[in-house]
XYZ file of C-alpha atoms in Angstrom:
718
model
C 34.060 -25.610 7.151
C 31.649 -22.419 6.679
C 28.039 -21.675 6.326
C 26.623 -19.834 3.273
C 24.018 -17.233 3.778
C 21.801 -16.489 0.879
C 20.204 -12.993 1.211
C 17.309 -11.643 -1.155
C 19.128 -8.083 -1.628
C 22.553 -6.726 -1.267
C 21.460 -4.299 1.402
C 20.313 -6.893 3.637
C 23.042 -9.466 2.848
C 25.631 -6.448 3.803
C 23.828 -5.917 7.224
C 23.890 -9.798 8.106
C 27.372 -9.799 6.977
C 28.431 -7.089 9.475
C 26.807 -8.775 12.383
C 28.275 -12.150 11.508
C 31.766 -10.280 11.229
C 32.124 -11.355 7.458
C 34.558 -8.527 6.320
C 36.711 -9.961 3.345
C 35.605 -8.844 -0.099
C 34.889 -11.854 -2.128
C 33.441 -12.065 -5.724
C 29.550 -11.713 -5.140
C 29.619 -11.643 -1.448
C 31.541 -11.169 2.002
C 33.525 -13.726 3.988
C 34.456 -14.337 7.597
C 35.948 -17.143 9.815
C 32.578 -19.089 10.118
C 30.033 -17.545 7.381
C 29.960 -16.654 3.986
C 27.259 -14.185 2.805
C 25.902 -13.722 -0.675
C 22.769 -12.514 -2.115
C 20.345 -12.365 -4.937
C 19.043 -9.368 -6.647
C 15.447 -10.215 -6.094
C 14.643 -13.201 -8.576
C 17.919 -14.479 -10.154
C 15.907 -17.636 -11.863
C 12.413 -17.607 -13.176
C 10.191 -19.698 -15.242
C 11.244 -19.936 -18.799
C 9.497 -18.320 -21.408
C 7.543 -20.565 -24.160
C 10.217 -19.648 -26.956
C 12.823 -21.553 -24.720
C 10.904 -24.822 -24.869
C 10.490 -24.587 -28.428
C 11.661 -21.947 -31.016
C 8.383 -21.947 -32.817
C 6.831 -20.237 -29.788
C 8.954 -17.202 -30.947
C 6.176 -16.395 -33.354
C 2.683 -16.036 -31.713
C 0.092 -18.185 -33.185
C -3.393 -19.308 -32.169
C -2.783 -22.723 -33.590
C 0.131 -23.148 -31.038
C -2.089 -22.618 -27.816
C -2.331 -23.606 -25.293
C 1.403 -24.251 -24.539
C 1.405 -26.969 -21.853
C 4.975 -27.904 -21.082
C 4.959 -31.502 -19.315
C 7.812 -30.393 -16.954
C 8.244 -26.442 -16.032
C 11.813 -25.359 -16.819
C 13.532 -22.372 -14.773
C 16.000 -20.210 -16.472
C 18.600 -17.885 -15.319
C 17.677 -14.178 -15.880
C 20.257 -12.601 -18.340
C 20.216 -9.262 -16.525
C 21.465 -10.598 -13.353
C 23.255 -13.738 -14.355
C 26.723 -12.555 -13.217
C 25.531 -12.699 -9.637
C 23.855 -15.881 -10.070
C 27.158 -17.266 -11.190
C 28.820 -15.799 -8.184
C 26.379 -17.547 -5.988
C 26.488 -20.776 -7.791
C 30.484 -20.921 -7.373
C 29.995 -20.187 -3.251
C 27.376 -22.855 -3.085
C 29.747 -25.441 -4.693
C 32.608 -24.486 -2.584
C 33.933 -27.406 -0.924
C 34.376 -25.906 2.474
C 30.640 -24.959 2.676
C 28.927 -27.495 4.540
C 25.483 -26.104 5.019
C 23.216 -23.163 3.793
C 20.983 -20.776 5.659
C 18.237 -19.365 3.715
C 17.995 -15.710 4.706
C 15.775 -14.234 1.839
C 12.365 -12.133 2.753
C 10.385 -14.162 5.348
C 7.300 -14.930 2.941
C 6.130 -16.799 0.256
C 7.854 -15.246 -2.592
C 11.095 -14.842 -0.467
C 11.032 -18.720 -0.396
C 10.681 -18.977 -3.978
C 13.707 -16.807 -4.587
C 15.927 -18.960 -2.501
C 14.737 -22.199 -3.507
C 14.923 -21.500 -7.256
C 18.444 -20.455 -6.917
C 19.603 -23.276 -4.926
C 17.563 -25.926 -7.165
C 19.224 -24.450 -10.182
C 22.625 -24.951 -9.009
C 21.852 -28.541 -8.166
C 23.626 -28.254 -4.893
C 22.415 -30.677 -2.269
C 23.457 -29.432 1.282
C 21.709 -29.236 4.472
C 19.510 -25.937 4.680
C 18.391 -23.790 7.631
C 16.006 -20.856 7.561
C 16.470 -17.365 9.133
C 13.044 -15.937 9.722
C 12.895 -12.415 10.939
C 10.666 -9.217 10.532
C 13.424 -6.614 10.727
C 17.025 -6.113 9.770
C 18.416 -4.462 12.829
C 21.472 -5.976 14.306
C 19.459 -7.314 17.364
C 17.020 -9.107 15.242
C 19.661 -10.653 13.041
C 21.620 -12.033 16.081
C 18.198 -13.326 17.569
C 17.445 -14.915 14.291
C 20.709 -16.670 14.006
C 20.311 -17.987 17.547
C 16.962 -19.622 16.613
C 17.347 -20.957 13.184
C 14.897 -23.454 11.744
C 15.183 -26.378 9.625
C 14.587 -25.404 6.207
C 12.222 -28.244 5.503
C 9.581 -26.561 7.936
C 9.086 -24.079 4.960
C 8.948 -26.934 2.055
C 4.995 -26.556 1.998
C 5.318 -22.525 1.900
C 7.858 -22.965 -1.306
C 5.467 -25.298 -2.946
C 2.551 -22.937 -2.621
C 4.809 -20.181 -3.993
C 5.851 -22.491 -6.775
C 2.200 -23.537 -7.584
C 1.095 -19.820 -7.735
C 3.843 -18.985 -10.200
C 3.051 -22.061 -12.526
C -0.672 -21.158 -12.544
C -0.092 -17.551 -13.313
C 2.262 -18.518 -16.070
C -0.243 -21.259 -17.657
C -3.375 -18.661 -17.345
C -1.392 -15.385 -17.913
C 0.847 -16.347 -21.109
C -1.913 -18.457 -22.928
C -4.794 -16.164 -22.486
C -2.842 -12.925 -23.258
C -1.169 -14.722 -26.362
C -4.617 -15.751 -27.482
C -6.166 -12.337 -27.131
C -3.045 -10.617 -28.596
C -3.212 -13.187 -31.800
C -6.927 -12.975 -32.202
C -7.357 -9.299 -32.105
C -3.748 -8.188 -33.394
C -3.476 -5.833 -30.415
C -1.263 -5.888 -27.380
C -3.624 -7.186 -24.817
C -2.866 -8.883 -21.383
C -5.033 -10.479 -18.777
C -4.384 -12.311 -15.511
C -6.543 -13.772 -12.771
C -5.902 -10.632 -10.443
C -5.596 -7.632 -12.952
C -8.718 -8.565 -14.950
C -11.112 -8.616 -11.949
C -9.540 -5.401 -10.840
C -10.218 -3.800 -14.063
C -13.641 -5.115 -14.047
C -14.468 -3.370 -10.651
C -13.232 -0.218 -12.079
C -15.442 -0.630 -14.981
C -18.644 -1.306 -12.781
C -17.812 1.562 -10.735
C -17.829 3.722 -13.805
C -21.179 2.116 -14.946
C -22.541 3.053 -11.679
C -21.530 6.700 -11.774
C -22.626 6.916 -15.453
C -26.151 5.348 -14.638
C -26.756 7.517 -11.562
C -29.820 9.680 -11.662
C -29.478 12.447 -8.857
C -32.460 13.143 -6.496
C -33.237 16.422 -4.856
C -33.649 16.291 -1.114
C -34.900 18.992 1.232
C -34.453 19.931 4.937
C -35.177 22.593 7.447
C -32.603 24.662 9.547
C -33.765 27.030 12.063
C -31.395 29.560 13.682
C -32.047 30.049 17.365
C -29.815 31.549 19.944
C -27.115 32.047 17.091
C -27.227 27.977 16.971
C -28.087 26.141 13.802
C -30.905 23.460 14.752
C -31.750 20.759 12.178
C -35.310 19.175 11.488
C -34.952 15.517 12.070
C -37.649 12.935 11.055
C -39.068 10.127 13.349
C -36.503 7.866 11.464
C -33.678 10.209 12.559
C -33.169 11.452 8.820
C -32.156 15.141 8.194
C -33.629 15.422 4.973
C -36.393 14.085 2.702
C -37.367 13.877 -0.856
C -40.785 15.507 -0.885
C -40.377 19.510 -1.216
C -44.192 19.885 -0.611
C -43.943 18.424 2.998
C -41.082 20.432 3.842
C -43.042 23.539 2.514
C -45.975 22.444 4.371
C -43.891 22.127 7.599
C -42.236 25.548 7.328
C -45.605 26.909 6.937
C -46.759 25.230 10.227
C -43.940 26.168 12.177
C -43.951 29.889 11.339
C -44.598 32.287 14.504
C -44.706 29.071 16.762
C -42.884 28.778 19.921
C -39.713 26.884 20.053
C -39.294 24.715 23.076
C -36.402 22.484 24.291
C -38.080 19.154 25.144
C -34.900 16.979 25.805
C -31.160 17.103 26.636
C -29.092 13.778 26.288
C -25.516 13.697 27.082
C -23.738 10.302 26.542
C -20.054 9.620 27.239
C -18.141 8.104 24.455
C -14.651 6.742 23.771
C -12.431 5.999 20.734
C -9.665 3.370 20.853
C -6.578 4.179 18.666
C -6.735 2.892 15.170
C -4.896 -0.580 14.623
C -1.474 -0.637 13.596
C -0.450 -0.487 9.851
C -0.443 -3.339 7.555
C 0.816 -2.464 4.099
C -2.562 -2.059 2.432
C -3.621 0.498 5.289
C -0.391 2.408 5.102
C -0.627 2.770 1.130
C -4.265 3.908 1.661
C -3.279 6.445 4.128
C -0.008 7.631 1.889
C -2.471 7.995 -1.077
C -5.182 9.978 0.785
C -2.879 12.286 2.807
C 0.215 12.614 0.223
C -1.019 11.271 -2.915
C 1.493 8.578 -3.131
C 0.847 5.513 -5.572
C 0.882 2.195 -3.693
C 4.010 1.132 -5.510
C 5.498 4.668 -4.636
C 4.616 3.879 -0.805
C 6.063 0.295 -0.962
C 9.398 1.425 -2.473
C 9.615 4.075 0.367
C 8.908 1.207 2.847
C 11.591 -0.918 1.256
C 14.306 1.975 1.871
C 13.286 2.660 5.200
C 13.249 -1.259 6.161
C 16.388 -2.117 4.017
C 18.649 0.934 4.094
C 17.679 2.761 7.074
C 16.597 -0.092 9.219
C 14.134 2.065 11.212
C 10.924 0.078 10.165
C 9.933 -3.537 10.158
C 9.069 -5.756 7.355
C 6.900 -3.826 5.144
C 4.954 -6.790 3.083
C 2.671 -7.578 6.104
C -1.012 -8.198 6.085
C -1.279 -8.288 9.947
C -2.326 -5.033 12.135
C -1.138 -6.757 15.229
C 1.933 -7.748 17.283
C 2.862 -10.941 19.186
C 3.573 -11.417 22.904
C 7.381 -11.683 22.234
C 7.535 -8.143 20.733
C 6.056 -6.382 23.963
C 9.304 -6.473 25.880
C 11.152 -4.752 23.045
C 8.735 -1.559 22.950
C 10.526 0.435 25.250
C 13.837 0.030 23.080
C 11.656 1.197 20.110
C 10.316 4.078 21.812
C 13.606 5.333 23.133
C 15.028 4.885 19.423
C 12.316 7.106 18.162
C 13.377 10.148 20.226
C 14.800 13.102 18.521
C 11.797 13.947 16.267
C 8.667 16.103 16.821
C 6.970 13.592 19.228
C 9.672 13.516 22.194
C 7.103 14.862 24.826
C 4.694 12.274 23.938
C 7.428 9.580 23.915
C 8.881 10.648 27.188
C 5.373 10.566 28.548
C 4.320 6.998 27.535
C 8.027 5.942 28.744
C 7.201 7.340 32.348
C 4.589 4.817 33.008
C 4.728 1.060 32.738
C 3.732 -0.218 28.941
C 0.530 -2.321 29.322
C -0.196 -5.090 26.719
C -3.602 -4.592 25.317
C -5.586 -6.635 23.036
C -6.135 -3.624 20.512
C -2.452 -4.310 19.647
C -1.103 -7.510 20.843
C -2.835 -10.760 19.484
C -0.832 -13.637 18.459
C -3.660 -15.433 16.730
C -3.939 -12.553 14.086
C -0.357 -12.658 13.050
C 0.771 -15.131 10.613
C 4.047 -14.524 8.804
C 4.623 -10.867 9.914
C 3.294 -8.587 12.512
C 2.300 -5.032 11.901
C 4.781 -2.348 10.633
C 6.252 -0.575 13.722
C 9.630 1.392 14.431
C 12.757 -0.831 15.008
C 15.287 -0.430 17.893
C 17.187 1.524 15.207
C 17.332 5.383 15.842
C 16.354 7.442 12.724
C 18.871 10.070 11.414
C 16.290 12.526 9.402
C 19.024 14.209 7.649
C 19.394 11.127 5.515
C 15.690 10.829 4.764
C 14.148 12.199 1.800
C 10.751 13.977 1.820
C 8.776 10.649 0.906
C 10.822 8.714 3.652
C 10.104 11.534 6.308
C 6.448 11.352 5.539
C 6.013 7.554 5.445
C 7.949 7.185 8.769
C 6.016 9.861 10.436
C 2.696 7.995 9.617
C 4.145 4.756 10.927
C 5.606 6.290 14.049
C 2.290 8.067 15.090
C 0.100 5.107 14.381
C 2.770 3.044 16.703
C 2.595 5.779 19.481
C -1.237 5.919 19.420
C -1.724 2.381 20.285
C 0.363 3.103 23.237
C -1.630 6.042 24.401
C -4.906 6.563 26.072
C -8.445 6.311 24.379
C -10.061 9.515 23.160
C -12.951 10.364 25.298
C -15.726 12.999 24.864
C -19.204 13.853 26.134
C -21.558 13.775 23.016
C -24.632 16.057 23.952
C -27.891 15.868 21.761
C -30.485 18.747 22.394
C -34.015 18.138 21.077
C -36.410 21.055 20.625
C -39.912 21.152 19.339
C -41.933 23.421 17.008
C -45.690 22.531 16.680
C -44.765 18.892 17.111
C -41.985 19.012 14.633
C -38.275 18.088 16.109
C -35.144 19.805 15.606
C -31.773 18.831 17.111
C -28.584 20.300 18.167
C -25.360 18.466 18.610
C -22.145 18.950 20.279
C -19.064 17.503 21.929
C -16.903 18.372 24.941
C -13.444 16.665 25.030
C -12.943 14.896 28.404
C -9.538 13.112 27.693
C -7.660 14.024 24.285
C -5.735 10.794 24.708
C -4.192 9.418 21.267
C -5.790 12.353 19.313
C -2.882 14.634 20.323
C -1.000 13.085 17.595
C -3.558 13.821 14.915
C -5.709 17.033 16.275
C -8.604 16.236 14.117
C -11.350 16.605 16.501
C -12.362 20.175 17.609
C -14.571 20.626 20.635
C -17.878 22.149 19.835
C -19.243 23.012 23.426
C -22.986 24.051 23.299
C -24.700 26.665 25.644
C -26.159 25.476 28.683
C -29.904 24.903 28.251
C -32.822 23.671 30.251
C -35.758 21.546 29.588
C -38.740 23.459 28.785
C -36.744 26.697 27.966
C -38.033 28.518 25.046
C -35.947 30.342 22.599
C -36.887 32.895 19.859
C -36.621 31.861 16.227
C -34.312 34.175 14.378
C -34.616 32.665 10.872
C -36.142 29.333 9.240
C -34.261 28.279 6.133
C -35.057 25.603 3.708
C -32.034 23.294 2.719
C -31.868 21.901 -0.694
C -29.318 19.338 -1.879
C -28.799 16.392 -4.393
C -27.813 13.079 -3.663
C -24.262 12.207 -4.815
C -22.861 9.596 -7.294
C -20.476 7.170 -6.138
C -16.828 8.356 -6.298
C -14.353 7.322 -8.878
C -11.697 4.869 -7.569
C -8.341 6.347 -6.492
C -5.592 4.326 -5.542
C -6.631 4.108 -1.922
C -10.139 3.086 -2.529
C -9.016 0.654 -5.214
C -6.700 -1.206 -2.919
C -9.478 -1.154 -0.301
C -11.917 -2.672 -2.956
C -8.883 -5.230 -3.887
C -8.704 -6.263 -0.244
C -12.603 -6.774 0.026
C -14.244 -6.982 -3.397
C -17.493 -8.541 -2.151
C -19.074 -5.192 -2.470
C -18.442 -5.040 -5.957
C -19.383 -8.440 -7.153
C -22.616 -10.633 -6.898
C -21.576 -13.756 -5.278
C -23.185 -16.045 -2.863
C -22.378 -15.842 0.749
C -19.822 -18.852 0.683
C -17.858 -17.307 -1.957
C -17.847 -13.794 -0.292
C -16.665 -15.560 2.788
C -13.933 -17.322 0.950
C -12.951 -13.912 -0.641
C -12.471 -12.342 2.698
C -10.780 -15.251 4.372
C -8.328 -15.521 1.345
C -7.515 -11.670 1.609
C -9.307 -10.605 -1.534
C -7.585 -9.860 -4.768
C -3.910 -10.359 -4.864
C -1.706 -9.959 -1.627
C -0.169 -6.808 0.221
C 2.842 -7.744 -1.607
C 1.355 -7.869 -4.984
C -1.554 -5.285 -5.384
C 0.732 -2.201 -6.098
C 2.373 -4.194 -8.847
C -0.808 -5.228 -10.363
C -2.267 -1.449 -10.466
C 0.918 -0.287 -12.052
C 0.455 -3.160 -14.627
C -3.014 -1.814 -15.464
C -1.560 1.558 -16.102
C 1.445 0.621 -18.019
C -0.794 -1.498 -20.399
C -2.982 1.612 -20.734
C -5.952 -0.280 -19.540
C -6.689 2.535 -16.937
C -5.520 6.040 -16.863
C -5.454 8.862 -14.043
C -7.535 12.074 -14.059
C -6.264 13.958 -11.057
C -6.240 11.299 -8.525
C -9.393 9.553 -9.944
C -8.917 6.287 -11.979
C -10.836 5.926 -15.265
C -10.806 2.791 -17.465
C -9.630 3.475 -21.027
C -11.208 2.511 -24.365
C -8.609 -0.392 -24.297
C -9.698 -1.398 -20.861
C -13.452 -1.419 -21.720
C -12.949 -3.462 -24.944
C -10.760 -5.874 -23.325
C -13.383 -6.470 -20.708
C -15.778 -7.624 -23.690
C -12.814 -10.041 -24.965
C -11.929 -11.932 -21.819
C -13.601 -14.978 -20.935
C -16.262 -14.263 -17.863
C -14.393 -16.421 -15.414
C -11.430 -14.385 -15.662
C -13.433 -11.301 -14.649
C -14.583 -12.629 -11.371
C -12.659 -11.990 -8.103
C -14.080 -15.566 -7.150
C -11.540 -17.122 -9.497
C -8.446 -15.707 -7.378
C -10.254 -16.411 -4.241
C -10.372 -20.217 -5.047
C -6.798 -20.053 -6.116
C -5.744 -18.386 -2.785
C -7.740 -20.740 -0.979
C -6.063 -23.754 -2.780
C -2.537 -22.029 -2.333
C -3.091 -21.837 1.443
C -4.041 -25.429 1.669
C -0.811 -26.224 -0.038
C 0.908 -24.054 2.489
C -0.340 -25.787 5.432
C -0.097 -29.346 3.678
C -3.710 -30.030 3.136
C -3.275 -30.009 -0.697
C -0.769 -31.508 -3.173
C 0.661 -28.865 -5.566
C 0.520 -31.295 -8.382
C -3.242 -31.736 -8.044
C -3.614 -27.958 -8.048
C -1.355 -27.466 -11.268
C -3.442 -30.129 -13.166
C -6.510 -28.451 -12.359
C -5.313 -25.096 -13.865
C -4.067 -27.061 -16.879
C -7.678 -28.132 -17.429
C -9.073 -24.711 -16.899
C -6.385 -23.048 -19.341
C -7.592 -25.332 -22.157
C -11.235 -24.065 -21.595
C -9.956 -20.535 -21.624
C -8.240 -20.909 -24.912
C -11.206 -22.497 -26.505
C -13.448 -19.707 -25.380
C -11.337 -16.878 -26.785
C -10.729 -18.905 -30.112
C -14.337 -19.004 -30.678
C -15.334 -15.548 -29.669
C -17.137 -13.462 -32.354
C -15.838 -10.099 -30.559
C -13.924 -7.324 -32.469
C -11.121 -4.744 -31.172
C -10.412 -1.645 -32.602
C -8.011 1.400 -31.661
C -9.875 4.667 -31.092
C -6.653 6.572 -30.070
C -4.568 6.161 -33.106
C -2.417 9.476 -34.357
C -1.053 10.640 -37.741
C 2.193 10.135 -36.520
C 4.124 7.115 -37.513
C 6.413 5.018 -35.397
C 10.368 5.569 -36.331
C 11.235 1.960 -35.658
C 8.484 0.247 -37.834
C 6.421 2.732 -39.608
C 3.242 1.657 -37.886
C 0.873 4.615 -36.565
C 1.541 5.602 -32.965
C -1.244 5.643 -30.413
C -1.440 8.353 -27.746
C -2.064 7.142 -24.327
C -2.309 8.535 -20.758
C 0.283 6.576 -18.808
C 0.233 6.732 -15.048
C 2.832 9.664 -14.988
C 1.847 11.651 -18.429
C 1.038 11.396 -21.820
C 2.903 9.335 -24.400
C 2.997 7.911 -27.794
C 3.509 4.027 -28.072
C 3.458 2.083 -31.126
C 0.187 0.387 -32.458
C 2.235 -2.738 -33.668
C 2.133 -5.565 -31.243
C 5.737 -6.619 -32.165
C 7.400 -3.177 -31.526
C 8.049 -1.735 -28.178
C 8.518 1.950 -29.162
C 7.547 4.595 -26.703
C 7.969 8.494 -26.588
C 6.955 10.820 -23.536
C 4.816 13.753 -24.548
C 4.728 14.990 -20.850
C 5.530 13.521 -17.322
C 3.896 14.076 -14.226
C 6.787 14.493 -11.534
C 6.736 14.639 -7.765
C 8.398 18.059 -7.954
C 5.751 20.870 -6.738
C 4.974 24.164 -7.869
C 6.059 26.806 -5.405
C 2.611 28.857 -6.075
C -0.050 26.452 -5.938
C 1.943 23.151 -4.751
C 0.399 20.935 -7.588
C 2.818 18.266 -9.099
C 4.661 19.956 -12.101
C 4.892 18.229 -15.536
C 8.036 17.682 -17.310
C 7.841 18.796 -21.128
C 10.376 18.904 -23.852
C 13.499 17.097 -24.813
C 17.195 17.389 -24.205
C 18.381 21.007 -23.062
C 14.922 22.314 -23.806
C 13.228 20.385 -20.915
C 11.048 22.425 -18.756
C 8.821 22.020 -15.534
C 5.242 23.386 -16.268
C 2.187 23.757 -13.696
C -0.789 22.877 -15.579
C -2.934 24.544 -12.675
C -1.450 28.154 -12.575
C 0.757 28.403 -15.411
C 3.973 28.372 -13.635
C 7.162 27.315 -15.590
C 10.692 26.892 -14.961
C 13.552 25.348 -17.039
C 15.278 22.203 -15.913
C 18.689 24.092 -15.601
C 17.132 26.689 -13.101
C 15.030 23.890 -11.351
C 18.439 21.999 -10.656
C 20.112 25.119 -9.189
C 17.276 25.853 -6.796
C 17.091 22.167 -5.719
C 20.878 22.263 -4.620
C 20.307 25.641 -2.598
C 17.330 23.791 -0.837
C 19.318 20.501 -0.051
C 22.145 22.684 1.707
C 19.651 23.976 4.007
C 19.628 22.164 7.705
C 16.763 20.076 8.344
C 14.626 21.414 11.112
C 14.268 18.027 12.944
C 18.069 17.462 12.571
C 18.788 20.798 14.117
C 16.295 20.015 17.027
C 18.182 16.669 17.681
C 21.575 18.255 17.478
C 20.433 21.133 20.102
C 19.023 18.173 22.390
C 22.031 16.360 22.163
C 24.356 19.293 23.008
C 22.231 20.122 25.943
C 22.529 16.558 27.185
C 26.313 16.888 26.722
C 26.204 20.126 28.680
C 24.152 18.497 31.462
C 26.436 15.555 31.700
C 29.469 17.740 32.082
C 27.803 19.810 34.752
C 26.891 16.634 36.824
C 30.132 14.996 36.419
C 32.796 14.945 39.500
C 35.070 17.309 37.375
C 32.644 19.872 37.207
C 32.104 19.603 41.047
C 35.936 20.177 41.487
C 35.826 23.039 39.044
C 33.130 24.619 41.112
C 35.387 24.301 44.395
C 38.057 25.717 42.873
C 35.807 28.852 41.769
C 34.641 29.162 45.313
C 38.330 29.254 46.775
C 39.107 32.259 44.346
């Protein structure tokens, strides 16, 4: 008799199969003496569409809403039905005695496996593999500590409840809006509040009125001294007062009255969770949230050099600490070998700034695995994201950054001017980042007088709030309390439930807003479109508030912890959906396309709309029944060799060309491909370094061997 192991993706399934010595290829999996390993392709089963309950729902009509099935049906996804059938046959095999669920260890992974198993109606004992990385070591240890699948029943019910609730609200509200206003409109309990936050931020920017502010800077002893008020402010809004101060300090003595030096230290930043990594990748490299997640999935699944990406924790658990040395040794061969060697030369001390069991739920922070990376197999994005994670991992194992902060205060006719500087006493983890520069001040004494070289009035204006970019939008979704006016209890709930969406879904939500043409990019800044603004006027108020999703996530958490019944939650959502449809139905609002072109759709003849997609401009059909799309230009990841901005791809077929909108650089697709082949054939400098180090090690090993000693004796005898 054999055990069937169900993984979420082929890459993970094949890794598990190798560890379990399943080498025989079978339809949809791999087989060994004790185990059969098969896999999903993400979701193989999903909730049925409305038309699969009744054919009348194929036509979208307001009078058919709300659609409220008594019992939710699941269906096999057509595109991947071949693999579902393979899994079904393997589950039904008579020699399969039990099942191990080995999908991703999380709420959605639980749903993937359960829906497949329940759809086949196979009832066999089930165990759960719960691991955070897919290295051989993690897989072996995971199979030694399999858990009963029933321990995760509540997690499944939580995932199921979330899926049903999103179906009921999303499908009904989107159909109601689309039918009512004859336009492709969609809404949801996460995407709509996110859109509302973007709109609120734009309103703040639009309504912002800049104010002039003024300050004074004195040049003395070649140092710039800044006027500081009693409230420690460096500028004020009253120009007359500044002019009066300047008049009162001219030709007056400049005397040092105070010197304060404070020793300060900064701990390393916390380890990465997915949201923080997505933020940094966007700030530093301009990657979107979904691009970063895709790269992370590759580093986790294919290269196996980083742990599970969809985590909301920035800490490790105690059981990970003994593995840190192996992870460090595996990370050798790159640009940080000196730092890694230094860390390994001392005992690794567990510190509360990176180890905290109480702050880890399903998965610990993202860190390197015990698998050595082969940098030659990394693409540019993988190298950059791996580098970010490795540096953050090394930093928590290094010393604090320490420095002396000195503030010198001088007085001119009773007005205070200050000078500040720092002296680094311990570089610590900043060796990895080299952000801070020392600013050592001259040695001064109390009552020392300095001649004033010049007095300058400094003018400036207050700045408006910044537009959201993907990094700041992720932060706002994680903690939206700054952007809403809710009471303290609701704000607390929002923070406790993780804000809007989860670390695993936020990237998809942002992408959905772009793909629905509700938002667009101007450079890195995110702007709401006319369609997005109009949608917010049409959507019921409740759906625009982050408080709704907070309440949902709170209920889903209660279900996961067996403190609330799934059916009770779903019944509440059914009642809520009825009120939503009623509100949309009785609305007096209107909708109008203001981006209509004179070009007609080649499929249906309706006029095309010009939209700014996330990756460039395109034409889309204005008819809600038609899905025609046509690219005008596409922003790529290819960089201009002159100004290093992203190139846009324009034209069709053999006339395709890369164009830089910043400096005017142009190159044909044919020539671009030739240049790319030349670059790919060049050796990666990190791999060359690793190879030379390996060769040097091999040479040392030969010289230290007994054969080398014998050869040396033989040479001496000559």
